Tab-separated table of C-alpha atoms in Angstrom:
chain	number	residue	atom	x	y	z
A	1	GLN	CA	0.000	0.000	0.000
A	2	GLN	CA	2.980	2.267	0.505
A	3	GLN	CA	4.183	1.834	-3.068
A	4	VAL	CA	4.305	4.398	-5.811
A	5	LYS	CA	4.452	2.839	-9.279
A	6	GLN	CA	6.061	4.826	-12.083
A	7	SER	CA	6.056	4.291	-15.826
A	8	PRO	CA	7.615	4.127	-18.299
A	9	GLN	CA	11.049	3.005	-17.163
A	10	SER	CA	12.623	4.853	-20.086
A	11	LEU	CA	11.364	7.359	-22.608
A	12	ILE	CA	12.830	8.775	-25.802
A	13	VAL	CA	11.342	11.977	-27.192
A	14	GLN	CA	12.285	14.260	-30.053
A	15	LYS	CA	13.214	17.843	-29.349
A	16	GLY	CA	10.069	19.948	-29.174
A	17	GLY	CA	7.869	16.999	-28.270
A	18	ILE	CA	5.876	16.340	-25.107
A	19	SER	CA	7.276	13.965	-22.496
A	20	ILE	CA	4.736	12.269	-20.246
A	21	ILE	CA	5.617	10.231	-17.175
A	22	ASN	CA	2.962	8.562	-15.070
A	23	CYS	CA	2.694	7.507	-11.445
A	24	ALA	CA	0.052	5.646	-9.473
A	25	TYR	CA	-0.414	5.126	-5.767
A	26	GLU	CA	-2.690	3.230	-3.389
A	27	ASN	CA	-2.232	4.987	-0.062
A	28	THR	CA	-5.016	7.558	0.343
A	29	ALA	CA	-3.085	9.185	3.188
A	30	PHE	CA	-0.608	10.595	0.681
A	31	ASP	CA	-1.156	14.329	0.357
A	32	TYR	CA	2.007	15.699	-1.220
A	33	PHE	CA	3.284	14.612	-4.623
A	34	PRO	CA	6.646	15.975	-5.794
A	35	TRP	CA	8.664	15.268	-8.889
A	36	TYR	CA	12.442	15.206	-8.815
A	37	GLN	CA	14.935	15.566	-11.650
A	38	GLN	CA	18.309	13.890	-11.407
A	39	PHE	CA	21.300	14.409	-13.693
A	40	PRO	CA	24.196	11.932	-13.726
A	41	GLY	CA	26.519	12.436	-10.772
A	42	LYS	CA	24.058	14.713	-8.987
A	43	GLY	CA	21.415	14.192	-6.344
A	44	PRO	CA	17.707	14.512	-7.111
A	45	ALA	CA	16.449	18.089	-7.300
A	46	LEU	CA	12.870	19.097	-6.584
A	47	LEU	CA	11.242	20.083	-9.860
A	48	ILE	CA	7.587	20.654	-9.075
A	49	ALA	CA	5.059	19.406	-6.526
A	50	ILE	CA	1.305	19.265	-6.094
A	51	ARG	CA	-1.200	18.700	-3.322
A	52	PRO	CA	-4.477	16.862	-3.980
A	53	ASP	CA	-6.701	19.917	-3.607
A	54	VAL	CA	-5.833	20.936	-7.191
A	55	SER	CA	-5.938	18.918	-10.399
A	56	GLU	CA	-3.110	20.641	-12.208
A	57	LYS	CA	-0.047	22.715	-11.486
A	58	LYS	CA	2.125	24.360	-14.098
A	59	GLU	CA	5.599	25.830	-13.771
A	60	GLY	CA	7.084	26.901	-17.061
A	61	ARG	CA	7.267	23.895	-19.366
A	62	PHE	CA	6.523	21.446	-16.529
A	63	THR	CA	2.971	20.495	-15.570
A	64	ILE	CA	1.674	18.009	-13.010
A	65	SER	CA	-1.770	16.562	-13.682
A	66	PHE	CA	-3.432	14.966	-10.684
A	67	ASN	CA	-6.412	12.593	-10.696
A	68	LYS	CA	-7.457	11.976	-7.113
A	69	SER	CA	-10.211	9.470	-7.877
A	70	ALA	CA	-7.872	7.356	-10.006
A	71	LYS	CA	-4.975	7.844	-7.568
A	72	GLN	CA	-2.722	8.831	-10.442
A	73	PHE	CA	-0.535	11.787	-11.253
A	74	SER	CA	1.669	12.588	-14.177
A	75	LEU	CA	4.435	14.921	-15.255
A	76	HIS	CA	4.197	16.608	-18.644
A	77	ILE	CA	7.224	18.313	-20.125
A	78	MET	CA	6.195	20.553	-22.991
A	79	ASP	CA	8.609	21.506	-25.778
A	80	SER	CA	11.119	18.958	-24.489
A	81	GLN	CA	14.768	19.957	-24.880
A	82	PRO	CA	17.976	17.902	-24.917
A	83	GLY	CA	18.869	19.586	-21.613
A	84	ASP	CA	15.820	17.886	-20.076
A	85	SER	CA	17.509	14.507	-20.547
A	86	ALA	CA	17.712	13.139	-17.005
A	87	THR	CA	16.106	10.643	-14.653
A	88	TYR	CA	12.760	11.734	-13.246
A	89	PHE	CA	11.316	10.409	-9.999
A	90	CYS	CA	7.823	10.834	-8.700
A	91	ALA	CA	7.264	10.587	-4.969
A	92	ALA	CA	4.537	10.862	-2.362
A	93	LYS	CA	4.309	11.758	1.298
A	94	GLU	CA	1.662	11.179	3.937
A	95	THR	CA	-0.017	14.014	5.798
A	96	SER	CA	1.652	12.972	9.024
A	97	GLY	CA	5.257	12.034	8.620
A	98	SER	CA	8.278	13.221	6.721
A	99	ARG	CA	9.248	10.247	4.569
A	100	LEU	CA	8.949	10.343	0.810
A	101	THR	CA	8.027	7.162	-1.019
A	102	PHE	CA	9.663	7.224	-4.429
A	103	GLY	CA	8.696	5.711	-7.746
A	104	GLU	CA	11.115	3.606	-9.737
A	105	GLY	CA	12.383	6.458	-11.887
A	106	THR	CA	12.134	7.213	-15.615
A	107	GLN	CA	15.174	7.827	-17.750
A	108	LEU	CA	14.237	10.509	-20.274
A	109	THR	CA	16.284	11.077	-23.406
A	110	VAL	CA	15.438	14.020	-25.635
A	111	ASN	CA	17.014	13.695	-29.059
A	112	PRO	CA	18.111	16.867	-30.871
B	1	GLU	CA	23.486	28.783	-5.541
B	2	PRO	CA	23.853	26.961	-2.208
B	3	GLU	CA	24.207	23.192	-2.369
B	4	VAL	CA	24.197	20.192	-0.124
B	5	THR	CA	27.647	18.622	-0.151
B	6	GLN	CA	28.610	15.085	0.794
B	7	THR	CA	31.916	13.399	1.514
B	8	PRO	CA	33.401	11.108	0.521
B	9	SER	CA	32.020	10.601	-2.960
B	10	HIS	CA	32.963	6.917	-2.785
B	11	GLN	CA	33.706	4.808	0.269
B	12	VAL	CA	34.944	1.238	0.114
B	13	THR	CA	34.922	-0.755	3.334
B	14	GLN	CA	35.155	-4.284	4.593
B	15	MET	CA	32.095	-6.039	5.991
B	16	GLY	CA	31.808	-5.451	9.729
B	17	GLN	CA	33.645	-2.138	9.661
B	18	GLU	CA	32.163	1.158	10.783
B	19	VAL	CA	31.658	3.963	8.287
B	20	ILE	CA	30.687	7.575	8.716
B	21	LEU	CA	29.126	9.416	5.809
B	22	ARG	CA	29.278	13.165	6.046
B	23	CYS	CA	26.959	15.848	4.772
B	24	VAL	CA	26.998	19.619	4.933
B	25	PRO	CA	23.400	20.819	4.558
B	26	ILE	CA	22.476	24.231	3.243
B	27	SER	CA	22.905	26.885	5.884
B	28	ASN	CA	19.734	27.877	7.752
B	29	HIS	CA	17.880	24.732	6.720
B	30	LEU	CA	16.041	23.050	9.563
B	31	TYR	CA	15.114	19.617	8.194
B	32	PHE	CA	17.663	16.973	7.331
B	33	TYR	CA	17.296	13.564	5.743
B	34	TRP	CA	19.159	10.483	4.657
B	35	TYR	CA	17.954	8.357	1.760
B	36	ARG	CA	19.659	5.524	-0.035
B	37	GLN	CA	19.431	3.847	-3.410
B	38	ILE	CA	20.632	0.314	-3.923
B	39	LEU	CA	21.792	-0.163	-7.504
B	40	GLY	CA	18.805	-0.730	-9.771
B	41	GLN	CA	16.269	-0.140	-7.020
B	42	LYS	CA	14.149	2.724	-5.752
B	43	VAL	CA	15.328	5.583	-3.618
B	44	GLU	CA	14.456	4.613	-0.021
B	45	PHE	CA	13.904	6.779	3.026
B	46	LEU	CA	16.174	6.137	5.991
B	47	VAL	CA	15.693	8.914	8.527
B	48	SER	CA	14.585	12.495	9.030
B	49	PHE	CA	16.063	14.849	11.609
B	50	TYR	CA	14.644	18.060	12.991
B	51	ASN	CA	15.371	20.172	16.037
B	52	ASN	CA	18.369	18.007	16.917
B	53	GLU	CA	16.463	14.776	17.078
B	54	ILE	CA	15.171	12.032	14.822
B	55	SER	CA	11.644	12.867	13.714
B	56	GLU	CA	11.025	9.698	11.733
B	57	LYS	CA	12.953	6.583	10.748
B	58	SER	CA	12.263	3.699	8.433
B	59	GLU	CA	12.363	-0.008	9.109
B	60	ILE	CA	15.790	-0.070	7.455
B	61	PHE	CA	17.196	2.313	10.067
B	62	ASP	CA	17.957	-0.240	12.766
B	63	ASP	CA	20.387	-0.129	15.667
B	64	GLN	CA	23.323	-0.324	13.256
B	65	PHE	CA	22.519	3.174	12.015
B	66	SER	CA	22.801	6.487	13.799
B	67	VAL	CA	22.733	10.148	12.826
B	68	GLU	CA	24.301	13.148	14.403
B	69	ARG	CA	24.616	16.859	13.862
B	70	PRO	CA	27.786	17.312	15.869
B	71	ASP	CA	28.651	20.943	15.285
B	72	GLY	CA	25.681	22.765	13.817
B	73	SER	CA	26.918	22.443	10.253
B	74	ASN	CA	27.697	18.795	9.543
B	75	PHE	CA	25.129	16.008	9.481
B	76	THR	CA	26.513	12.496	9.652
B	77	LEU	CA	25.229	8.979	9.100
B	78	LYS	CA	27.104	6.231	10.909
B	79	ILE	CA	26.803	2.567	10.112
B	80	ARG	CA	28.367	0.620	12.965
B	81	SER	CA	28.952	-2.772	11.412
B	82	THR	CA	28.478	-2.723	7.681
B	83	LYS	CA	26.853	-5.594	5.808
B	84	LEU	CA	27.118	-6.463	2.137
B	85	GLU	CA	23.523	-5.319	1.652
B	86	ASP	CA	24.414	-1.817	2.882
B	87	SER	CA	26.171	-1.204	-0.440
B	88	ALA	CA	24.228	1.658	-2.010
B	89	MET	CA	24.295	5.325	-2.924
B	90	TYR	CA	23.491	7.352	0.173
B	91	PHE	CA	21.886	10.755	-0.327
B	92	CYS	CA	21.677	13.499	2.243
B	93	ALA	CA	18.984	16.153	1.844
B	94	SER	CA	18.104	19.368	3.591
B	95	SER	CA	15.180	21.722	3.437
B	96	PRO	CA	13.749	24.844	5.064
B	97	VAL	CA	10.368	23.102	5.171
B	98	ALA	CA	9.200	19.622	6.063
B	99	GLN	CA	9.703	18.143	2.586
B	100	PRO	CA	13.182	17.461	1.190
B	101	ARG	CA	14.052	20.016	-1.472
B	102	PHE	CA	17.774	19.765	-1.972
B	103	PHE	CA	19.691	16.537	-2.208
B	104	GLY	CA	23.439	16.161	-2.170
B	105	PRO	CA	25.317	14.318	-4.924
B	106	GLY	CA	25.512	11.155	-2.828
B	107	THR	CA	28.163	8.891	-1.368
B	108	ARG	CA	28.593	5.540	-3.043
B	109	LEU	CA	29.240	2.969	-0.319
B	110	THR	CA	30.740	-0.344	-1.381
B	111	VAL	CA	30.943	-3.065	1.252
B	112	LEU	CA	33.274	-5.945	0.396
């Protein structure tokens, strides 16, 4: 019940295209859903996060879509650029508590 | 831009030996975390630390593990008697709020 399932494991997109990464969860106590971006040799960096009282959050080219009834959320990267090539992790956190439960990660490659 | 730093970048040790992984969080941050990632697996929560005490720990964080903030700037993770299965990338994170925002680049621990 604590798991967060992420797909796809890897994704190849052409420059200018839309990258979509999906996550699903079971634990209804989760109330904070961040996405992290990780470049090789670096730690994960918080990219964008959403709480379940909204269905969408946009920051620049990055958008989180959240479907509370389906217990799913996704990251959309518009106008994908080669510099977006990285590993992306979704995560979730319960209302009480400080631990993040991470998804498996998606390796995104944006071809020029 | 301030960063979380970790030393060493790679630590090789013999099974049964003690290791100390060091982290320098971002100044003025109040929340500190350790996560780890075994090769090919998910990022896993180990422990969170706030107000000079552990606020939450996972099932992984048994008596072999301890954390300390010895001097107000460093944040350390000690593993008293390492096992083969402790081999992983260990990430420190810090944040001004109760969700990890900034991760360090990690320490790769190899237990032989």
